Amino acid sequence: MYILVLLATVGLAVLLPARGTGAEIASGAATAAVALLFFLYGARLSTREALDGLKHWRLHVTVLACTFVAFPLLGLAARGLVPFLLTDPLYQGLLFLTLVPSTIQSSIAFTSMARGNVPAAICAGSFSSLAGLVLTPLLAALLLGGSAGGVSADSVVKIVAQLLVPFLAGQLLRRRLGSFLTRHRRALGLADRGAILLVVYTAFSAGMVQGIWHQVGVARLGALLAVEAALLTVMLLLSWYGARALGFGRADRVAIQFAGSKKSLAAGLPMASVLFGAHASMAVLPLMLFHQMQLMVCAVVARRRSRDPLPEEGGGSANGSPAGSGSASPAGSGSGSPAGAEGRPAPALTRPRRGGPSRSGAGTATRSG
């Protein structure tokens, strides 16, 4: 449903773009909504959970390397597709897509569906979002430069003021707002989505007013979708088999695959509006298409992963974590549901009870969370 609403918002911007005073009002409202969005991100992120997650540093470094090293390198390699498959503006948007941080919510959801290390996915997504507040604008200034619509040192300062400062303010006020945010979680989720829709409408309205959409034909859009499909496929394979080569077990590989192969629309849209200004619509288009593609593809992958046979022997590293890192760190940090080393609800691991305590296997041990 949200995908349909997102597409409807694009259609509204095409048919009724904001102009003149209306565009100024929409832009100001989008700026305020983005600041509120990152304030809520900061207020909801548990500092203790983040610090506990540092114990599993190898996994988080691997996810960050996928997000901010492997992705940008593939984006730079795609330069060879210009002008045969992609126009230069589309390539700039594709390259910006590779610089955006990972997702949080969908990484958690798909990791849980695939019976992976959910607490690790929570921390990995959170760390990626935090790092992206700094790394994304810096990488954009380095790799895109002024040719992408004004990415400069001033843009980096602006994004820090509009995104990082509200986030830190939310962290400072988290103790006072924690219970309120917990009680109104659903309403705040609607506020998150509303802020994204407002940014989408503002960006695409600016594109319509400037008449830049004539640059994108059906053939170019098809080529862009094909390139993004190849990009997603490479990252899904690299994150899975690369994690196995590094010695991670199944549960951690699941978290690495879903946190390391996706890009955040919620973080990318506000950054694009700040970094690209009037040219944000072209930068947003590849990210929007990739976002919908990753949700559909990762849903299929997660369902197939959920049918993987799980290791039964041992209660420690056999379940997918290198010695004491997978479940011991984030699992007990208040992720919200009892989870074992596999990062999923305990009943999925337990065997039928026979009246006696288990012999240190995964069944009884994981029920304590």
PDB file of C-alpha atoms in Angstrom, residues 91-306:
ATOM      1  CA  TYR A  91      24.303   8.220 -13.707  1.00  0.00           C
ATOM      2  CA  GLN A  92      24.755  10.965 -11.107  1.00  0.00           C
ATOM      3  CA  GLY A  93      21.584   9.735  -9.412  1.00  0.00           C
ATOM      4  CA  LEU A  94      22.784   6.134  -9.594  1.00  0.00           C
ATOM      5  CA  LEU A  95      26.128   7.076  -8.056  1.00  0.00           C
ATOM      6  CA  PHE A  96      24.360   8.985  -5.274  1.00  0.00           C
ATOM      7  CA  LEU A  97      22.244   5.889  -4.633  1.00  0.00           C
ATOM      8  CA  THR A  98      25.408   3.893  -3.921  1.00  0.00           C
ATOM      9  CA  LEU A  99      26.457   6.430  -1.256  1.00  0.00           C
ATOM     10  CA  VAL A 100      23.257   6.279   0.815  1.00  0.00           C
ATOM     11  CA  PRO A 101      23.243   4.373   4.155  1.00  0.00           C
ATOM     12  CA  SER A 102      21.472   1.082   4.715  1.00  0.00           C
ATOM     13  CA  THR A 103      17.922   0.633   5.949  1.00  0.00           C
ATOM     14  CA  ILE A 104      16.864  -0.189   9.482  1.00  0.00           C
ATOM     15  CA  GLN A 105      13.258  -1.386   9.454  1.00  0.00           C
ATOM     16  CA  SER A 106      13.383  -3.563   6.340  1.00  0.00           C
ATOM     17  CA  SER A 107      16.764  -5.039   7.325  1.00  0.00           C
ATOM     18  CA  ILE A 108      15.238  -6.124  10.629  1.00  0.00           C
ATOM     19  CA  ALA A 109      12.066  -7.447   9.003  1.00  0.00           C
ATOM     20  CA  PHE A 110      13.834  -9.524   6.354  1.00  0.00           C
ATOM     21  CA  THR A 111      16.449 -10.800   8.808  1.00  0.00           C
ATOM     22  CA  SER A 112      13.667 -11.941  11.136  1.00  0.00           C
ATOM     23  CA  MET A 113      11.781 -13.583   8.263  1.00  0.00           C
ATOM     24  CA  ALA A 114      14.935 -15.457   7.237  1.00  0.00           C
ATOM     25  CA  ARG A 115      15.617 -16.511  10.858  1.00  0.00           C
ATOM     26  CA  GLY A 116      18.874 -14.594  11.108  1.00  0.00           C
ATOM     27  CA  ASN A 117      20.536 -12.528  13.832  1.00  0.00           C
ATOM     28  CA  VAL A 118      17.887  -9.843  14.405  1.00  0.00           C
ATOM     29  CA  PRO A 119      19.718  -7.928  17.182  1.00  0.00           C
ATOM     30  CA  ALA A 120      22.762  -7.671  14.922  1.00  0.00           C
ATOM     31  CA  ALA A 121      20.563  -6.344  12.102  1.00  0.00           C
ATOM     32  CA  ILE A 122      19.131  -3.707  14.453  1.00  0.00           C
ATOM     33  CA  CYS A 123      22.569  -2.455  15.427  1.00  0.00           C
ATOM     34  CA  ALA A 124      24.034  -2.751  11.925  1.00  0.00           C
ATOM     35  CA  GLY A 125      21.219  -0.699  10.405  1.00  0.00           C
ATOM     36  CA  SER A 126      21.485   1.891  13.167  1.00  0.00           C
ATOM     37  CA  PHE A 127      25.260   2.221  12.798  1.00  0.00           C
ATOM     38  CA  SER A 128      24.934   2.536   9.031  1.00  0.00           C
ATOM     39  CA  SER A 129      22.373   5.334   9.392  1.00  0.00           C
ATOM     40  CA  LEU A 130      24.585   7.159  11.884  1.00  0.00           C
ATOM     41  CA  ALA A 131      27.665   6.802   9.700  1.00  0.00           C
ATOM     42  CA  GLY A 132      25.669   7.932   6.671  1.00  0.00           C
ATOM     43  CA  LEU A 133      24.931  11.296   8.257  1.00  0.00           C
ATOM     44  CA  VAL A 134      28.630  12.046   7.873  1.00  0.00           C
ATOM     45  CA  LEU A 135      29.925   9.705   5.174  1.00  0.00           C
ATOM     46  CA  THR A 136      27.193  10.222   2.563  1.00  0.00           C
ATOM     47  CA  PRO A 137      27.645  14.001   2.173  1.00  0.00           C
ATOM     48  CA  LEU A 138      31.436  13.662   2.330  1.00  0.00           C
ATOM     49  CA  LEU A 139      31.482  10.937  -0.323  1.00  0.00           C
ATOM     50  CA  ALA A 140      29.018  12.924  -2.436  1.00  0.00           C
ATOM     51  CA  ALA A 141      31.249  15.987  -2.266  1.00  0.00           C
ATOM     52  CA  LEU A 142      34.268  13.855  -3.180  1.00  0.00           C
ATOM     53  CA  LEU A 143      32.783  11.707  -5.959  1.00  0.00           C
ATOM     54  CA  LEU A 144      30.041  13.896  -7.393  1.00  0.00           C
ATOM     55  CA  GLY A 145      31.447  17.399  -6.979  1.00  0.00           C
ATOM     56  CA  GLY A 146      29.767  20.513  -8.327  1.00  0.00           C
ATOM     57  CA  SER A 147      28.615  18.760 -11.517  1.00  0.00           C
ATOM     58  CA  ALA A 148      25.792  17.083  -9.618  1.00  0.00           C
ATOM     59  CA  GLY A 149      24.010  20.276  -8.722  1.00  0.00           C
ATOM     60  CA  GLY A 150      25.991  22.049  -6.079  1.00  0.00           C
ATOM     61  CA  VAL A 151      27.447  19.353  -3.813  1.00  0.00           C
ATOM     62  CA  SER A 152      30.028  21.323  -1.883  1.00  0.00           C
ATOM     63  CA  ALA A 153      31.416  22.021   1.569  1.00  0.00           C
ATOM     64  CA  ASP A 154      28.438  24.310   2.183  1.00  0.00           C
ATOM     65  CA  SER A 155      26.112  21.409   1.387  1.00  0.00           C
ATOM     66  CA  VAL A 156      27.936  19.213   3.892  1.00  0.00           C
ATOM     67  CA  VAL A 157      27.540  21.880   6.583  1.00  0.00           C
ATOM     68  CA  LYS A 158      23.887  22.281   5.668  1.00  0.00           C
ATOM     69  CA  ILE A 159      23.156  18.585   5.929  1.00  0.00           C
ATOM     70  CA  VAL A 160      24.853  18.451   9.323  1.00  0.00           C
ATOM     71  CA  ALA A 161      22.666  21.332  10.511  1.00  0.00           C
ATOM     72  CA  GLN A 162      19.427  19.896   9.123  1.00  0.00           C
ATOM     73  CA  LEU A 163      19.944  16.208   9.842  1.00  0.00           C
ATOM     74  CA  LEU A 164      22.683  15.534  12.366  1.00  0.00           C
ATOM     75  CA  VAL A 165      21.775  18.301  14.826  1.00  0.00           C
ATOM     76  CA  PRO A 166      18.118  17.176  15.144  1.00  0.00           C
ATOM     77  CA  PHE A 167      19.323  13.581  15.532  1.00  0.00           C
ATOM     78  CA  LEU A 168      21.647  14.525  18.397  1.00  0.00           C
ATOM     79  CA  ALA A 169      18.879  16.575  19.994  1.00  0.00           C
ATOM     80  CA  GLY A 170      16.657  13.504  19.890  1.00  0.00           C
ATOM     81  CA  GLN A 171      19.368  11.455  21.580  1.00  0.00           C
ATOM     82  CA  LEU A 172      19.677  14.024  24.367  1.00  0.00           C
ATOM     83  CA  LEU A 173      15.924  14.006  25.000  1.00  0.00           C
ATOM     84  CA  ARG A 174      15.468  10.274  24.626  1.00  0.00           C
ATOM     85  CA  ARG A 175      15.001   9.582  28.345  1.00  0.00           C
ATOM     86  CA  ARG A 176      12.151  12.049  28.584  1.00  0.00           C
ATOM     87  CA  LEU A 177      10.479  11.016  25.338  1.00  0.00           C
ATOM     88  CA  GLY A 178      11.071   7.261  25.414  1.00  0.00           C
ATOM     89  CA  SER A 179       7.769   6.225  26.976  1.00  0.00           C
ATOM     90  CA  PHE A 180       5.799   8.630  24.783  1.00  0.00           C
ATOM     91  CA  LEU A 181       7.415   7.280  21.624  1.00  0.00           C
ATOM     92  CA  THR A 182       6.672   3.727  22.703  1.00  0.00           C
ATOM     93  CA  ARG A 183       2.987   4.495  23.289  1.00  0.00           C
ATOM     94  CA  HIS A 184       2.569   6.274  19.952  1.00  0.00           C
ATOM     95  CA  ARG A 185       4.779   4.119  17.771  1.00  0.00           C
ATOM     96  CA  ARG A 186       2.158   3.637  15.056  1.00  0.00           C
ATOM     97  CA  ALA A 187       1.361   7.335  14.774  1.00  0.00           C
ATOM     98  CA  LEU A 188       5.059   8.177  14.582  1.00  0.00           C
ATOM     99  CA  GLY A 189       5.466   5.608  11.816  1.00  0.00           C
ATOM    100  CA  LEU A 190       2.814   7.469   9.846  1.00  0.00           C
ATOM    101  CA  ALA A 191       4.715  10.714  10.491  1.00  0.00           C
ATOM    102  CA  ASP A 192       7.882   9.108   9.086  1.00  0.00           C
ATOM    103  CA  ARG A 193       6.116   8.086   5.916  1.00  0.00           C
ATOM    104  CA  GLY A 194       4.385  11.435   5.604  1.00  0.00           C
ATOM    105  CA  ALA A 195       7.724  13.248   5.740  1.00  0.00           C
ATOM    106  CA  ILE A 196       9.095  11.024   2.966  1.00  0.00           C
ATOM    107  CA  LEU A 197       6.032  11.628   0.800  1.00  0.00           C
ATOM    108  CA  LEU A 198       6.380  15.385   1.263  1.00  0.00           C
ATOM    109  CA  VAL A 199      10.037  15.288   0.197  1.00  0.00           C
ATOM    110  CA  VAL A 200       9.126  13.169  -2.846  1.00  0.00           C
ATOM    111  CA  TYR A 201       6.379  15.610  -3.864  1.00  0.00           C
ATOM    112  CA  THR A 202       8.682  18.625  -3.469  1.00  0.00           C
ATOM    113  CA  ALA A 203      11.549  17.046  -5.433  1.00  0.00           C
ATOM    114  CA  PHE A 204       9.409  15.826  -8.318  1.00  0.00           C
ATOM    115  CA  SER A 205       7.482  19.106  -8.453  1.00  0.00           C
ATOM    116  CA  ALA A 206      10.755  20.971  -8.922  1.00  0.00           C
ATOM    117  CA  GLY A 207      11.668  18.578 -11.721  1.00  0.00           C
ATOM    118  CA  MET A 208       8.356  19.145 -13.488  1.00  0.00           C
ATOM    119  CA  VAL A 209       8.611  22.937 -13.202  1.00  0.00           C
ATOM    120  CA  GLN A 210      12.110  22.887 -14.699  1.00  0.00           C
ATOM    121  CA  GLY A 211      11.030  20.534 -17.471  1.00  0.00           C
ATOM    122  CA  ILE A 212      13.842  18.051 -16.939  1.00  0.00           C
ATOM    123  CA  TRP A 213      11.722  14.915 -17.378  1.00  0.00           C
ATOM    124  CA  HIS A 214      11.954  15.056 -21.147  1.00  0.00           C
ATOM    125  CA  GLN A 215      15.519  13.792 -20.635  1.00  0.00           C
ATOM    126  CA  VAL A 216      14.225  10.436 -19.391  1.00  0.00           C
ATOM    127  CA  GLY A 217      12.548   8.230 -21.962  1.00  0.00           C
ATOM    128  CA  VAL A 218      11.112   4.749 -21.636  1.00  0.00           C
ATOM    129  CA  ALA A 219      14.278   3.169 -23.043  1.00  0.00           C
ATOM    130  CA  ARG A 220      16.472   5.020 -20.548  1.00  0.00           C
ATOM    131  CA  LEU A 221      14.229   3.988 -17.659  1.00  0.00           C
ATOM    132  CA  GLY A 222      14.412   0.382 -18.804  1.00  0.00           C
ATOM    133  CA  ALA A 223      18.197   0.585 -18.974  1.00  0.00           C
ATOM    134  CA  LEU A 224      18.310   2.126 -15.499  1.00  0.00           C
ATOM    135  CA  LEU A 225      16.168  -0.693 -14.083  1.00  0.00           C
ATOM    136  CA  ALA A 226      18.438  -3.289 -15.682  1.00  0.00           C
ATOM    137  CA  VAL A 227      21.560  -1.657 -14.241  1.00  0.00           C
ATOM    138  CA  GLU A 228      20.001  -1.456 -10.788  1.00  0.00           C
ATOM    139  CA  ALA A 229      18.897  -5.097 -10.964  1.00  0.00           C
ATOM    140  CA  ALA A 230      22.499  -6.073 -11.745  1.00  0.00           C
ATOM    141  CA  LEU A 231      23.752  -3.877  -8.891  1.00  0.00           C
ATOM    142  CA  LEU A 232      21.371  -5.462  -6.384  1.00  0.00           C
ATOM    143  CA  THR A 233      22.237  -8.971  -7.556  1.00  0.00           C
ATOM    144  CA  VAL A 234      25.969  -8.356  -7.183  1.00  0.00           C
ATOM    145  CA  MET A 235      25.555  -6.947  -3.671  1.00  0.00           C
ATOM    146  CA  LEU A 236      23.286  -9.780  -2.521  1.00  0.00           C
ATOM    147  CA  LEU A 237      25.840 -12.332  -3.704  1.00  0.00           C
ATOM    148  CA  LEU A 238      28.846 -10.396  -2.425  1.00  0.00           C
ATOM    149  CA  SER A 239      27.388  -9.827   1.038  1.00  0.00           C
ATOM    150  CA  TRP A 240      26.364 -13.499   1.412  1.00  0.00           C
ATOM    151  CA  TYR A 241      29.422 -15.291   0.064  1.00  0.00           C
ATOM    152  CA  GLY A 242      31.828 -12.625   1.272  1.00  0.00           C
ATOM    153  CA  ALA A 243      30.505 -13.018   4.821  1.00  0.00           C
ATOM    154  CA  ARG A 244      30.927 -16.779   4.555  1.00  0.00           C
ATOM    155  CA  ALA A 245      34.521 -16.325   3.396  1.00  0.00           C
ATOM    156  CA  LEU A 246      35.133 -14.134   6.452  1.00  0.00           C
ATOM    157  CA  GLY A 247      34.009 -16.942   8.756  1.00  0.00           C
ATOM    158  CA  PHE A 248      30.558 -15.746   9.793  1.00  0.00           C
ATOM    159  CA  GLY A 249      27.889 -18.322  10.573  1.00  0.00           C
ATOM    160  CA  ARG A 250      24.482 -18.506   8.967  1.00  0.00           C
ATOM    161  CA  ALA A 251      22.595 -16.169  11.324  1.00  0.00           C
ATOM    162  CA  ASP A 252      25.187 -13.414  10.961  1.00  0.00           C
ATOM    163  CA  ARG A 253      25.416 -13.905   7.197  1.00  0.00           C
ATOM    164  CA  VAL A 254      21.675 -13.331   6.945  1.00  0.00           C
ATOM    165  CA  ALA A 255      21.981 -10.046   8.860  1.00  0.00           C
ATOM    166  CA  ILE A 256      24.962  -8.967   6.754  1.00  0.00           C
ATOM    167  CA  GLN A 257      23.194  -9.799   3.498  1.00  0.00           C
ATOM    168  CA  PHE A 258      20.041  -7.818   4.253  1.00  0.00           C
ATOM    169  CA  ALA A 259      21.753  -4.886   5.979  1.00  0.00           C
ATOM    170  CA  GLY A 260      24.607  -4.697   3.473  1.00  0.00           C
ATOM    171  CA  SER A 261      22.657  -4.933   0.220  1.00  0.00           C
ATOM    172  CA  LYS A 262      19.953  -2.285   0.717  1.00  0.00           C
ATOM    173  CA  LYS A 263      19.715   1.488   0.592  1.00  0.00           C
ATOM    174  CA  SER A 264      17.509   3.734   2.718  1.00  0.00           C
ATOM    175  CA  LEU A 265      14.888   5.849   0.982  1.00  0.00           C
ATOM    176  CA  ALA A 266      14.094   7.584   4.279  1.00  0.00           C
ATOM    177  CA  ALA A 267      17.695   8.786   4.690  1.00  0.00           C
ATOM    178  CA  GLY A 268      18.486   9.263   1.004  1.00  0.00           C
ATOM    179  CA  LEU A 269      15.580  11.536   0.064  1.00  0.00           C
ATOM    180  CA  PRO A 270      16.292  14.268   2.641  1.00  0.00           C
ATOM    181  CA  MET A 271      19.995  14.154   1.821  1.00  0.00           C
ATOM    182  CA  ALA A 272      19.287  14.452  -1.904  1.00  0.00           C
ATOM    183  CA  SER A 273      17.044  17.472  -1.333  1.00  0.00           C
ATOM    184  CA  VAL A 274      19.812  19.176   0.643  1.00  0.00           C
ATOM    185  CA  LEU A 275      22.741  18.163  -1.546  1.00  0.00           C
ATOM    186  CA  PHE A 276      21.206  18.553  -5.005  1.00  0.00           C
ATOM    187  CA  GLY A 277      18.701  21.346  -4.468  1.00  0.00           C
ATOM    188  CA  ALA A 278      16.728  22.010  -7.677  1.00  0.00           C
ATOM    189  CA  HIS A 279      18.277  18.935  -9.322  1.00  0.00           C
ATOM    190  CA  ALA A 280      17.100  16.565  -6.587  1.00  0.00           C
ATOM    191  CA  SER A 281      14.392  14.958  -8.721  1.00  0.00           C
ATOM    192  CA  MET A 282      16.912  13.269 -11.024  1.00  0.00           C
ATOM    193  CA  ALA A 283      18.965  12.097  -8.046  1.00  0.00           C
ATOM    194  CA  VAL A 284      15.854  10.735  -6.330  1.00  0.00           C
ATOM    195  CA  LEU A 285      14.553   8.695  -9.282  1.00  0.00           C
ATOM    196  CA  PRO A 286      17.231   5.924  -9.238  1.00  0.00           C
ATOM    197  CA  LEU A 287      16.945   5.671  -5.447  1.00  0.00           C
ATOM    198  CA  MET A 288      13.156   5.310  -5.565  1.00  0.00           C
ATOM    199  CA  LEU A 289      13.321   2.604  -8.216  1.00  0.00           C
ATOM    200  CA  PHE A 290      16.067   0.731  -6.368  1.00  0.00           C
ATOM    201  CA  HIS A 291      14.116   0.965  -3.108  1.00  0.00           C
ATOM    202  CA  GLN A 292      11.035  -0.730  -4.572  1.00  0.00           C
ATOM    203  CA  MET A 293      13.178  -3.338  -6.321  1.00  0.00           C
ATOM    204  CA  GLN A 294      15.106  -4.259  -3.177  1.00  0.00           C
ATOM    205  CA  LEU A 295      11.903  -4.726  -1.178  1.00  0.00           C
ATOM    206  CA  MET A 296      10.426  -7.143  -3.718  1.00  0.00           C
ATOM    207  CA  VAL A 297      13.641  -9.094  -4.341  1.00  0.00           C
ATOM    208  CA  CYS A 298      14.673  -9.301  -0.676  1.00  0.00           C
ATOM    209  CA  ALA A 299      11.198 -10.524   0.276  1.00  0.00           C
ATOM    210  CA  VAL A 300      11.682 -13.482  -2.065  1.00  0.00           C
ATOM    211  CA  VAL A 301      15.235 -14.102  -0.799  1.00  0.00           C
ATOM    212  CA  ALA A 302      14.120 -13.923   2.840  1.00  0.00           C
ATOM    213  CA  ARG A 303      11.361 -16.467   2.273  1.00  0.00           C
ATOM    214  CA  ARG A 304      13.816 -18.868   0.658  1.00  0.00           C
ATOM    215  CA  ARG A 305      16.326 -18.335   3.482  1.00  0.00           C
ATOM    216  CA  SER A 306      13.587 -19.143   6.004  1.00  0.00           C
TER     217      SER A 306
END
